[in-house]
mmCIF file of C-alpha atoms in Angstrom:
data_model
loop_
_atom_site.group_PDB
_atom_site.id
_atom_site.type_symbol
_atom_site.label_atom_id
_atom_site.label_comp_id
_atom_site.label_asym_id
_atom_site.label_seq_id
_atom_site.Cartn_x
_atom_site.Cartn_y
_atom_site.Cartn_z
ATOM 1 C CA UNK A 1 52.593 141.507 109.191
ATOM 2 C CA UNK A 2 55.932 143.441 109.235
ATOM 3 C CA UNK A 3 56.245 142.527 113.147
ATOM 4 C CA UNK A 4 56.022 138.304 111.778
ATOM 5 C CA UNK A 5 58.338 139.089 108.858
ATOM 6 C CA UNK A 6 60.745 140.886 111.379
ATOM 7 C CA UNK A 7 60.223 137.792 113.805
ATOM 8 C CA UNK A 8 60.859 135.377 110.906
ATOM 9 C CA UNK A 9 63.862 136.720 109.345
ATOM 10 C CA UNK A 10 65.544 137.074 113.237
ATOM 11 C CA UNK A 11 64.541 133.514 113.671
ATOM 12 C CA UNK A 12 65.950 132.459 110.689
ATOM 13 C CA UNK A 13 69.878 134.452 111.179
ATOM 14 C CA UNK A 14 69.655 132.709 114.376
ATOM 15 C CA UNK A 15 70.178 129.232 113.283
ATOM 16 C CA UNK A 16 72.136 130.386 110.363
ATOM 17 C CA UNK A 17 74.598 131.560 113.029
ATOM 18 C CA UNK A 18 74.217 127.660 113.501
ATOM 19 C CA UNK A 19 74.976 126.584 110.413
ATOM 20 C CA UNK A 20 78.638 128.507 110.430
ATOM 21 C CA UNK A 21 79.072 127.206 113.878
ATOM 22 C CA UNK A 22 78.851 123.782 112.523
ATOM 23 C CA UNK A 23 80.882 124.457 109.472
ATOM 24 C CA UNK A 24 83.396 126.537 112.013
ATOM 25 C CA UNK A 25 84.148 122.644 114.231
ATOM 26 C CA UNK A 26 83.765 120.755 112.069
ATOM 27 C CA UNK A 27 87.502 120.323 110.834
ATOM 28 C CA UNK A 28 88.133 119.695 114.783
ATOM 29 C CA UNK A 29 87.423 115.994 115.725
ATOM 30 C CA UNK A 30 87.600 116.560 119.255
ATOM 31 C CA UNK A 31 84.697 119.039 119.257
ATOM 32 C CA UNK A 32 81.334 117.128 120.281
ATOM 33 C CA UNK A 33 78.471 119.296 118.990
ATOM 34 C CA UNK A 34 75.585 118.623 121.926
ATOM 35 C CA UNK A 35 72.294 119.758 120.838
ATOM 36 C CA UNK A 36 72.626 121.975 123.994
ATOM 37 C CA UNK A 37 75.424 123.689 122.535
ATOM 38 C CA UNK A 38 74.048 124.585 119.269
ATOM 39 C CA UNK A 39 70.808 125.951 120.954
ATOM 40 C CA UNK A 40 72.840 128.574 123.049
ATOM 41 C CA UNK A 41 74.466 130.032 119.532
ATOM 42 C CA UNK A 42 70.766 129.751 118.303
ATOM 43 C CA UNK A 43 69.678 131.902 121.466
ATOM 44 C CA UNK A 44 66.674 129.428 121.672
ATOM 45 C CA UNK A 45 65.072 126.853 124.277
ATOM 46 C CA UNK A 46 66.971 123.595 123.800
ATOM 47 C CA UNK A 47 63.321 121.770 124.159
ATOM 48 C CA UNK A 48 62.616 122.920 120.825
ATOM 49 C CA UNK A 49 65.760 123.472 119.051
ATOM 50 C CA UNK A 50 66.006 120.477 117.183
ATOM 51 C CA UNK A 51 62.294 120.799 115.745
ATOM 52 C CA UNK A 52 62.739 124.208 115.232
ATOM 53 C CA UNK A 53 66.050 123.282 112.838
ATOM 54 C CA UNK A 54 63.946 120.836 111.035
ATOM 55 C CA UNK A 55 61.285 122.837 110.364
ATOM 56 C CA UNK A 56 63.389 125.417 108.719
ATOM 57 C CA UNK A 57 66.015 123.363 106.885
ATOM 58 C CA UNK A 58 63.787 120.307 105.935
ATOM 59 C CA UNK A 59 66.412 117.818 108.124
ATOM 60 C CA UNK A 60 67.159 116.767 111.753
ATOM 61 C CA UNK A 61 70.499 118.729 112.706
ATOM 62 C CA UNK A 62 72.146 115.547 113.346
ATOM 63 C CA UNK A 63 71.768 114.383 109.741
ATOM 64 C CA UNK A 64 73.303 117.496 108.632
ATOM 65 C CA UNK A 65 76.226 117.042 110.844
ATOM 66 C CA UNK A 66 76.626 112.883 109.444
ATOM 67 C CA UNK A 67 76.019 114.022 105.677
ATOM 68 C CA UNK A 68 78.572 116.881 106.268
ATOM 69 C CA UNK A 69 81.347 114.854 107.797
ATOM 70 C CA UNK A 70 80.286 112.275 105.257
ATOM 71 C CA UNK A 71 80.810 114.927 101.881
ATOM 72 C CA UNK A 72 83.930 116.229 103.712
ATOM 73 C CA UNK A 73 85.457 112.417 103.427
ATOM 74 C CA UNK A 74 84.045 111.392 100.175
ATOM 75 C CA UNK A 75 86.036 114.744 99.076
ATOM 76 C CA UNK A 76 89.031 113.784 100.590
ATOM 77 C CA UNK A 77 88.959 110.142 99.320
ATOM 78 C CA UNK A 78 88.647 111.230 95.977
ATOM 79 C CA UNK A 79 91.104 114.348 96.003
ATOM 80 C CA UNK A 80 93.664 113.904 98.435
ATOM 81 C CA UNK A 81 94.623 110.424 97.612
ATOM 82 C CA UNK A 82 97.868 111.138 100.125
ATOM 83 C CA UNK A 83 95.769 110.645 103.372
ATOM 84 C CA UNK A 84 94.769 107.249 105.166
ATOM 85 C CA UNK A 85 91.521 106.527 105.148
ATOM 86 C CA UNK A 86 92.209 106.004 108.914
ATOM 87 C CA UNK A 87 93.564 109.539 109.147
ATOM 88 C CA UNK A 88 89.872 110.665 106.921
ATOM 89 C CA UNK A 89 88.133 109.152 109.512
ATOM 90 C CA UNK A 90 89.554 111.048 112.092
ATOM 91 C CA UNK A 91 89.685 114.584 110.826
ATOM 92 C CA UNK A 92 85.751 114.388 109.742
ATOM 93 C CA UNK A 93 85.192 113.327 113.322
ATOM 94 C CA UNK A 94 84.871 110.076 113.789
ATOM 95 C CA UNK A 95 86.357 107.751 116.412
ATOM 96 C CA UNK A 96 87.756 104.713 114.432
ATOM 97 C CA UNK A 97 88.019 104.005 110.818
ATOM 98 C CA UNK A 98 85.866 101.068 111.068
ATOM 99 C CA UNK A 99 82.746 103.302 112.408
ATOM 100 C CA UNK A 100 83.327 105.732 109.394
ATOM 101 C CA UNK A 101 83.482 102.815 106.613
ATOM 102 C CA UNK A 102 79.882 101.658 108.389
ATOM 103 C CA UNK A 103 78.470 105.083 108.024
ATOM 104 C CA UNK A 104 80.005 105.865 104.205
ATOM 105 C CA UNK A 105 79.199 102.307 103.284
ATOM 106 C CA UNK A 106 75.013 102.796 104.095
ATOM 107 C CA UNK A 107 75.258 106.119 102.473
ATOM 108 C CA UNK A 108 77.448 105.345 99.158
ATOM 109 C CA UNK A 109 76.875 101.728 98.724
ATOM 110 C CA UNK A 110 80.446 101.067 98.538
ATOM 111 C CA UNK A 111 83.308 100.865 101.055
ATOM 112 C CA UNK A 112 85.623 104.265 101.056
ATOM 113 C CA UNK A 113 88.671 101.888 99.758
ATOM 114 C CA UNK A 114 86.164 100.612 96.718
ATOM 115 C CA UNK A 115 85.205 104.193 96.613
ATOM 116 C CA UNK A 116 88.318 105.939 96.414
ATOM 117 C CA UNK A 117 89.066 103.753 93.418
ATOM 118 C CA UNK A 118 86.280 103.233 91.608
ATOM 119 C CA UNK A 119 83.127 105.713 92.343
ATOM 120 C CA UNK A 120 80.327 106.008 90.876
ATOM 121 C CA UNK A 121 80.989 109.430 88.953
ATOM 122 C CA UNK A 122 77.170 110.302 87.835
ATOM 123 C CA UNK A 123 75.696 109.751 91.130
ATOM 124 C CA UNK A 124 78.674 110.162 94.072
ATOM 125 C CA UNK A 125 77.458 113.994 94.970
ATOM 126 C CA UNK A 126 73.945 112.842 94.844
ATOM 127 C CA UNK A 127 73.291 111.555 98.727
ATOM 128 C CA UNK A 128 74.956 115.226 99.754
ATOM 129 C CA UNK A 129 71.829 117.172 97.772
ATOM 130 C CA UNK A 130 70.096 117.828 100.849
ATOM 131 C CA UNK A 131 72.444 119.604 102.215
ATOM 132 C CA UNK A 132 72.975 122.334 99.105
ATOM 133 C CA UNK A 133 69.450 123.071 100.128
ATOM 134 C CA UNK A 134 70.324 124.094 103.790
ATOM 135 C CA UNK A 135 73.284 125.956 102.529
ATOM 136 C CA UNK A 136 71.465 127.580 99.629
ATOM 137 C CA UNK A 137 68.881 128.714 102.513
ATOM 138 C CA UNK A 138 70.988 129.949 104.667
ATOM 139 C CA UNK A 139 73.085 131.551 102.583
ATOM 140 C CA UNK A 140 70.507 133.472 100.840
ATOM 141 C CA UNK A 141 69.299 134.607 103.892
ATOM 142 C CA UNK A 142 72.656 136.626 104.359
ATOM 143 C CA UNK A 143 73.624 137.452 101.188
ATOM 144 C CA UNK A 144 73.850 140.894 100.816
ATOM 145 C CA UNK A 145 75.351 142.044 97.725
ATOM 146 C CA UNK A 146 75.926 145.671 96.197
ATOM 147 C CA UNK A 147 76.757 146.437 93.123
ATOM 148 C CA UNK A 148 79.955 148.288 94.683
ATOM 149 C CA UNK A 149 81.186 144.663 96.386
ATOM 150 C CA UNK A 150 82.934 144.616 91.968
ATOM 151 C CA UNK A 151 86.115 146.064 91.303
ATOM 152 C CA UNK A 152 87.581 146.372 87.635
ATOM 153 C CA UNK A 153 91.406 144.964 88.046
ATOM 154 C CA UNK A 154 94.136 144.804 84.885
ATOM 155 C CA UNK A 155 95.423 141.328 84.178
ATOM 156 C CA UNK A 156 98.695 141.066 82.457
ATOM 157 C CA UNK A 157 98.566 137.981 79.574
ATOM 158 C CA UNK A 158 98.758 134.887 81.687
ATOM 159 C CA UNK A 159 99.909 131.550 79.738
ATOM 160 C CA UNK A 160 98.306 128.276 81.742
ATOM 161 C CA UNK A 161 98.127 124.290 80.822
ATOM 162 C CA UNK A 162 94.152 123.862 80.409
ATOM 163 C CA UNK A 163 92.722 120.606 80.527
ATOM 164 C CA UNK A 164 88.950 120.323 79.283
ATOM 165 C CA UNK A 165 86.091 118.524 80.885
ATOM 166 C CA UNK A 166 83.755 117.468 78.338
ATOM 167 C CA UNK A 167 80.298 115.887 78.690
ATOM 168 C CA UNK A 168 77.876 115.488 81.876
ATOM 169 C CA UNK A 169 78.721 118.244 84.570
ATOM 170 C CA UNK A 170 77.883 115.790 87.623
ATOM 171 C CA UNK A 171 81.217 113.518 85.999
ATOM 172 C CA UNK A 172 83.464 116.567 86.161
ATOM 173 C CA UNK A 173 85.182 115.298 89.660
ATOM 174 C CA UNK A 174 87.198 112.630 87.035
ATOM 175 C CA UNK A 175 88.110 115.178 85.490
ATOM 176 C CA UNK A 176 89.509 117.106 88.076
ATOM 177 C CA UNK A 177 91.286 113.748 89.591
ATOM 178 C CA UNK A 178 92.926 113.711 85.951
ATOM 179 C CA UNK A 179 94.540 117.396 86.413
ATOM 180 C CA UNK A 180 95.348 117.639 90.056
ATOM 181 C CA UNK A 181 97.294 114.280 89.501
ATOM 182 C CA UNK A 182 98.464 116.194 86.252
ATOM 183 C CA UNK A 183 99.722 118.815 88.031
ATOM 184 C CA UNK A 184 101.561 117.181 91.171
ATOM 185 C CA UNK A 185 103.145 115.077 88.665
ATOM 186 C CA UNK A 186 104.667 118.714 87.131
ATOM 187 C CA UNK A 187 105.404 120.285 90.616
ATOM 188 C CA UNK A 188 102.763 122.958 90.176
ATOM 189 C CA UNK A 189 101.346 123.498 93.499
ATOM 190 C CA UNK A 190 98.344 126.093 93.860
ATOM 191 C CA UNK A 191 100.209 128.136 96.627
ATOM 192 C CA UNK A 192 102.313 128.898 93.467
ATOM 193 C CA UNK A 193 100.805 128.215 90.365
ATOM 194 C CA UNK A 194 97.131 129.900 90.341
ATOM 195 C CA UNK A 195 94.335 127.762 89.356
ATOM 196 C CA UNK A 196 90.946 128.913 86.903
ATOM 197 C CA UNK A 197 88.200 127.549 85.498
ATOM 198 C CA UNK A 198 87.472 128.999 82.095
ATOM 199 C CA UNK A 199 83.725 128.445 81.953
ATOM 200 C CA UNK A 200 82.374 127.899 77.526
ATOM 201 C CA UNK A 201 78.866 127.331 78.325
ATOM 202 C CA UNK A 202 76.388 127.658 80.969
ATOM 203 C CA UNK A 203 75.111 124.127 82.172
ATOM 204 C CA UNK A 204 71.875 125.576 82.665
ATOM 205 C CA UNK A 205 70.925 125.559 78.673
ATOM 206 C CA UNK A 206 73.558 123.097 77.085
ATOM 207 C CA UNK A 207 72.896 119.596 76.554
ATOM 208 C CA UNK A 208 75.222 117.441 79.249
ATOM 209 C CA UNK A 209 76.790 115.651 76.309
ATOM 210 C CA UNK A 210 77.756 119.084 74.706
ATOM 211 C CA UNK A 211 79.385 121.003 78.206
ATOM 212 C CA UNK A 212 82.324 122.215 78.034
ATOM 213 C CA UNK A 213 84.729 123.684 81.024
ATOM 214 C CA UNK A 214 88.507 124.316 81.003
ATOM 215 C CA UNK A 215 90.622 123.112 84.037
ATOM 216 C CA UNK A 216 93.504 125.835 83.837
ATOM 217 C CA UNK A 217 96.934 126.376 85.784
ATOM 218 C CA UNK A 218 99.154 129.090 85.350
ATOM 219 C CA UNK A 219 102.806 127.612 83.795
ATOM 220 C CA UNK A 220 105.186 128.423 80.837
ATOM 221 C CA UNK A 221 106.349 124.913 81.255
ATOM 222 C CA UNK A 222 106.674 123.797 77.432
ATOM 223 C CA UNK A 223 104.143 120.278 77.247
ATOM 224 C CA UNK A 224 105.163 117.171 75.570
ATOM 225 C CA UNK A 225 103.553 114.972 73.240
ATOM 226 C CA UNK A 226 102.549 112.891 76.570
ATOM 227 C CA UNK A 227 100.860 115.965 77.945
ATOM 228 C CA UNK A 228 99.176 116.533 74.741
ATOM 229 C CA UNK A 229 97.802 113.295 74.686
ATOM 230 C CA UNK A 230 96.564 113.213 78.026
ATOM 231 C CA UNK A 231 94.494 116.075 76.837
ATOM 232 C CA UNK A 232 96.190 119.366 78.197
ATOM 233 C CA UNK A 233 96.549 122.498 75.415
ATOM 234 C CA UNK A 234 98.250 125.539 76.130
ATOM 235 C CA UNK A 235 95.859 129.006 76.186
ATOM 236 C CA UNK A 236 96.887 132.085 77.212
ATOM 237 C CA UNK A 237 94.045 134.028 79.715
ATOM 238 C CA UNK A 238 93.941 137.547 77.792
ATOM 239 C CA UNK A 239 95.407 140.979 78.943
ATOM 240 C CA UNK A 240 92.957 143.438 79.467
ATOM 241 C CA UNK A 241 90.505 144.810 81.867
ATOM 242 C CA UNK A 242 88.655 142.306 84.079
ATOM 243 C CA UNK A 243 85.066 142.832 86.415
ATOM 244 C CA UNK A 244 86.146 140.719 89.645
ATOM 245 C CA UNK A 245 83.494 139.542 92.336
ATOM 246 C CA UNK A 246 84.940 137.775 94.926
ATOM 247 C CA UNK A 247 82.232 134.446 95.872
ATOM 248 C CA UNK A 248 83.262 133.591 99.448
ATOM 249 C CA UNK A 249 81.584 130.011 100.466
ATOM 250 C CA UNK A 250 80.349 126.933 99.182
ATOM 251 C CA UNK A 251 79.573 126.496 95.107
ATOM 252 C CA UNK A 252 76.174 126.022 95.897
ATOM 253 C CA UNK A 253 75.502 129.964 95.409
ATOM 254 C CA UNK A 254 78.233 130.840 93.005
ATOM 255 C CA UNK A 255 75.390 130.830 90.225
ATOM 256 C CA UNK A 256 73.784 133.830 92.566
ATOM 257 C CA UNK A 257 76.807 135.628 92.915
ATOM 258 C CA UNK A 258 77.703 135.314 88.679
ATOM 259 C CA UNK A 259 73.662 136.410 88.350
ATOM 260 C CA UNK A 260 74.078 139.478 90.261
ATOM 261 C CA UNK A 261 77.653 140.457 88.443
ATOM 262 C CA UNK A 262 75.052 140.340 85.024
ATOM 263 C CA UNK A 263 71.805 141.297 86.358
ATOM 264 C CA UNK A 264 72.918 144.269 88.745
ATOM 265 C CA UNK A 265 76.359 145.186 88.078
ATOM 266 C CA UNK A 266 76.534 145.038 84.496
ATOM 267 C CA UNK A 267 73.673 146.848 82.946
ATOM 268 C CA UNK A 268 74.639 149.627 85.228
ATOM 269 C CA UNK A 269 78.455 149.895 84.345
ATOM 270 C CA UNK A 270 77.961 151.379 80.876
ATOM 271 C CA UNK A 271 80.905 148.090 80.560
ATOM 272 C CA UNK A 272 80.923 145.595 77.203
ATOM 273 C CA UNK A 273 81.051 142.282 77.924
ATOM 274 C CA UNK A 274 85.193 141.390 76.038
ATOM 275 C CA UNK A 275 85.503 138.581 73.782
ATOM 276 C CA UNK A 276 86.490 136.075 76.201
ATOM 277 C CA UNK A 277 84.706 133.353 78.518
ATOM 278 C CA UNK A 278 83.818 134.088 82.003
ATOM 279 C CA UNK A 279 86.791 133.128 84.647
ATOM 280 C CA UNK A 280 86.646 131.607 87.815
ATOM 281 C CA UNK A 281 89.699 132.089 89.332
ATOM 282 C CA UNK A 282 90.065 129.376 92.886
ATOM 283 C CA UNK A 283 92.261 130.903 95.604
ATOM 284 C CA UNK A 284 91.059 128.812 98.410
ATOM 285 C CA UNK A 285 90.298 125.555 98.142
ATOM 286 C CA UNK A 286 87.349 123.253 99.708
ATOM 287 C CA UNK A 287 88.291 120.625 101.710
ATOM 288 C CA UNK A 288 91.603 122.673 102.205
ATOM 289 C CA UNK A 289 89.924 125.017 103.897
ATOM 290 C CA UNK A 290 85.847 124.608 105.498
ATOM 291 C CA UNK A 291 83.858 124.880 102.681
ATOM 292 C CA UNK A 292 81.788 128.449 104.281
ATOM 293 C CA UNK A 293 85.596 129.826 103.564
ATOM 294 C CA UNK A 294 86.527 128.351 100.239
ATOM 295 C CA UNK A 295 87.394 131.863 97.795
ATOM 296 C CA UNK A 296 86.570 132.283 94.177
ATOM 297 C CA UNK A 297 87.095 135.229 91.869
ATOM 298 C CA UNK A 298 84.375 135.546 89.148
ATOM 299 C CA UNK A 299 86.371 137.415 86.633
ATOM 300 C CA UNK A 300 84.445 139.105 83.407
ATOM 301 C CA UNK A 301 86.460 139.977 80.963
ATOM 302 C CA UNK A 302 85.638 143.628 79.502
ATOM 303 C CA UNK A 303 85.379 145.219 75.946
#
């Protein structure tokens, strides 16, 4: 038994190695990913490679490639409203616009321009569900944390413009289309002006109609009556003594790595939870950056 588990768990960081290798080309639209290819980073017979993916992550590999290209774009459409949808096209791969608004078309049901403007809010992440399942796999698979990967820092009182998204978690992307265009329109760039989420409630056990999370940006800029209508508040992130976990990868785990800051760090730090929500602090940004590289700081404020 020990020799299968062994054989399993080698077998299974194999393709993972896979996975990142995907993730690692696929902001280059040159690179052509040849099943070949991704069986020599798999060490495995190319003959069986592409049964051998889909028997451990439930999907061909080339669907995982399409539907991550595909959640790349629909990311970009709705977030970067700057680029083309030509210039989309391209950097998730494809060779023309007009062969990327065939592909996003089948999956969404709407064109990317019809998209862009008008998506469908509720449903828009849910063709791209299969593929939280590979990463939440593979991820697992490597995720090796100790309770020494927590450091206690010092924050000083930091004053930010919070904007709150309230109601349904799977509609908080119009939310956050409401304060990124918020804060381009104030010249608050995240290079500059550091961005959190100030997590009230856990979606787990709140009604959808009743969730609450704060979309925060650090400024001292005073806001108007315009701002205030448009939702924003001024709150002021607490001094104090902070737990900070850095979650390195896709959101799909970030519930593991907040789990393991209660259930393994905590009750062995003879530390108080403070009087303060838990932060999530974003320092790099998916689709800025791949989304295996995206950074986020869970921050616990302490007693």
């Amino acid at each position: 038994m020990a020799l299968d588990q062994k054989t399993g768990s080698d077998l299974q960081s194999r393709f993972d190695r896979v996975i990142t290798h995907i993730d690692d080309q696929m902001r280059n639209e040159d690179q052509y990913l040849s099943l070949d290819d991704l069986a020599k980073v798999a060490a495995y017979s190319p003959f069986h490679f592409h049964r051998q993916f889909t028997a451990l992550y439930d999907m061909t590999v080339s669907r995982y490639v399409r539907l991550l290209r595909l959640q790349r774009a629909a990311h970009a459409l709705l977030y970067r409203k700057n680029r083309s949808i030509t210039d989309i096209a391209f950097d998730v791969g494809y060779e023309n616009a007009e062969s990327f608004s065939r592909a996003f078309r089948k999956l969404h049901k709407q064109s990317p321009s019809t998209f862009r403007v008008n998506p469908n809010w509720d449903h828009w992440q849910t063709p791209y569900a299969p593929l939280a399942h590979v990463r939440r796999k593979a991820m697992n698979s490597t995720n090796n944390r100790k309770i020494d990967d927590v450091t206690i820092i010092e924050m000083t009182a930091t004053i930010t413009a919070c904007l709150d998204h309230v109601g349904a978690p799977s509609r908080i992307g119009e939310t956050i289309q409401r304060f990124i265009a918020w804060r381009k329109t104030h010249h608050l760039h995240p290079s500059k002006h550091a961005t959190f989420n100030i997590l009230r409630c856990n979606p787990d056990d709140t009604p959808p109609d009743e969730f609450r999370m704060g979309l925060a940006v650090v400024t001292s800029q005073d806001l108007t009556t315009k701002d205030k209508e448009a939702g924003f508040y001024s709150i002021t992130l607490p001094a104090g003594r902070y737990a900070r976990l850095r979650h390195i990868g896709s959101d799909t785990l970030l519930d593991e790595t907040v789990l393991h800051l209660y259930r393994d760090w905590l009750p062995n730090s003879a530390e108080t939870p403070g009087d303060f929500p838990l932060l999530f602090q974003r320092i790099a940004f998916y689709p800025d950056v791949r989304e295996h590289e995206a950074i986020t700081d869970v921050l616990l404020p302490l007693a």
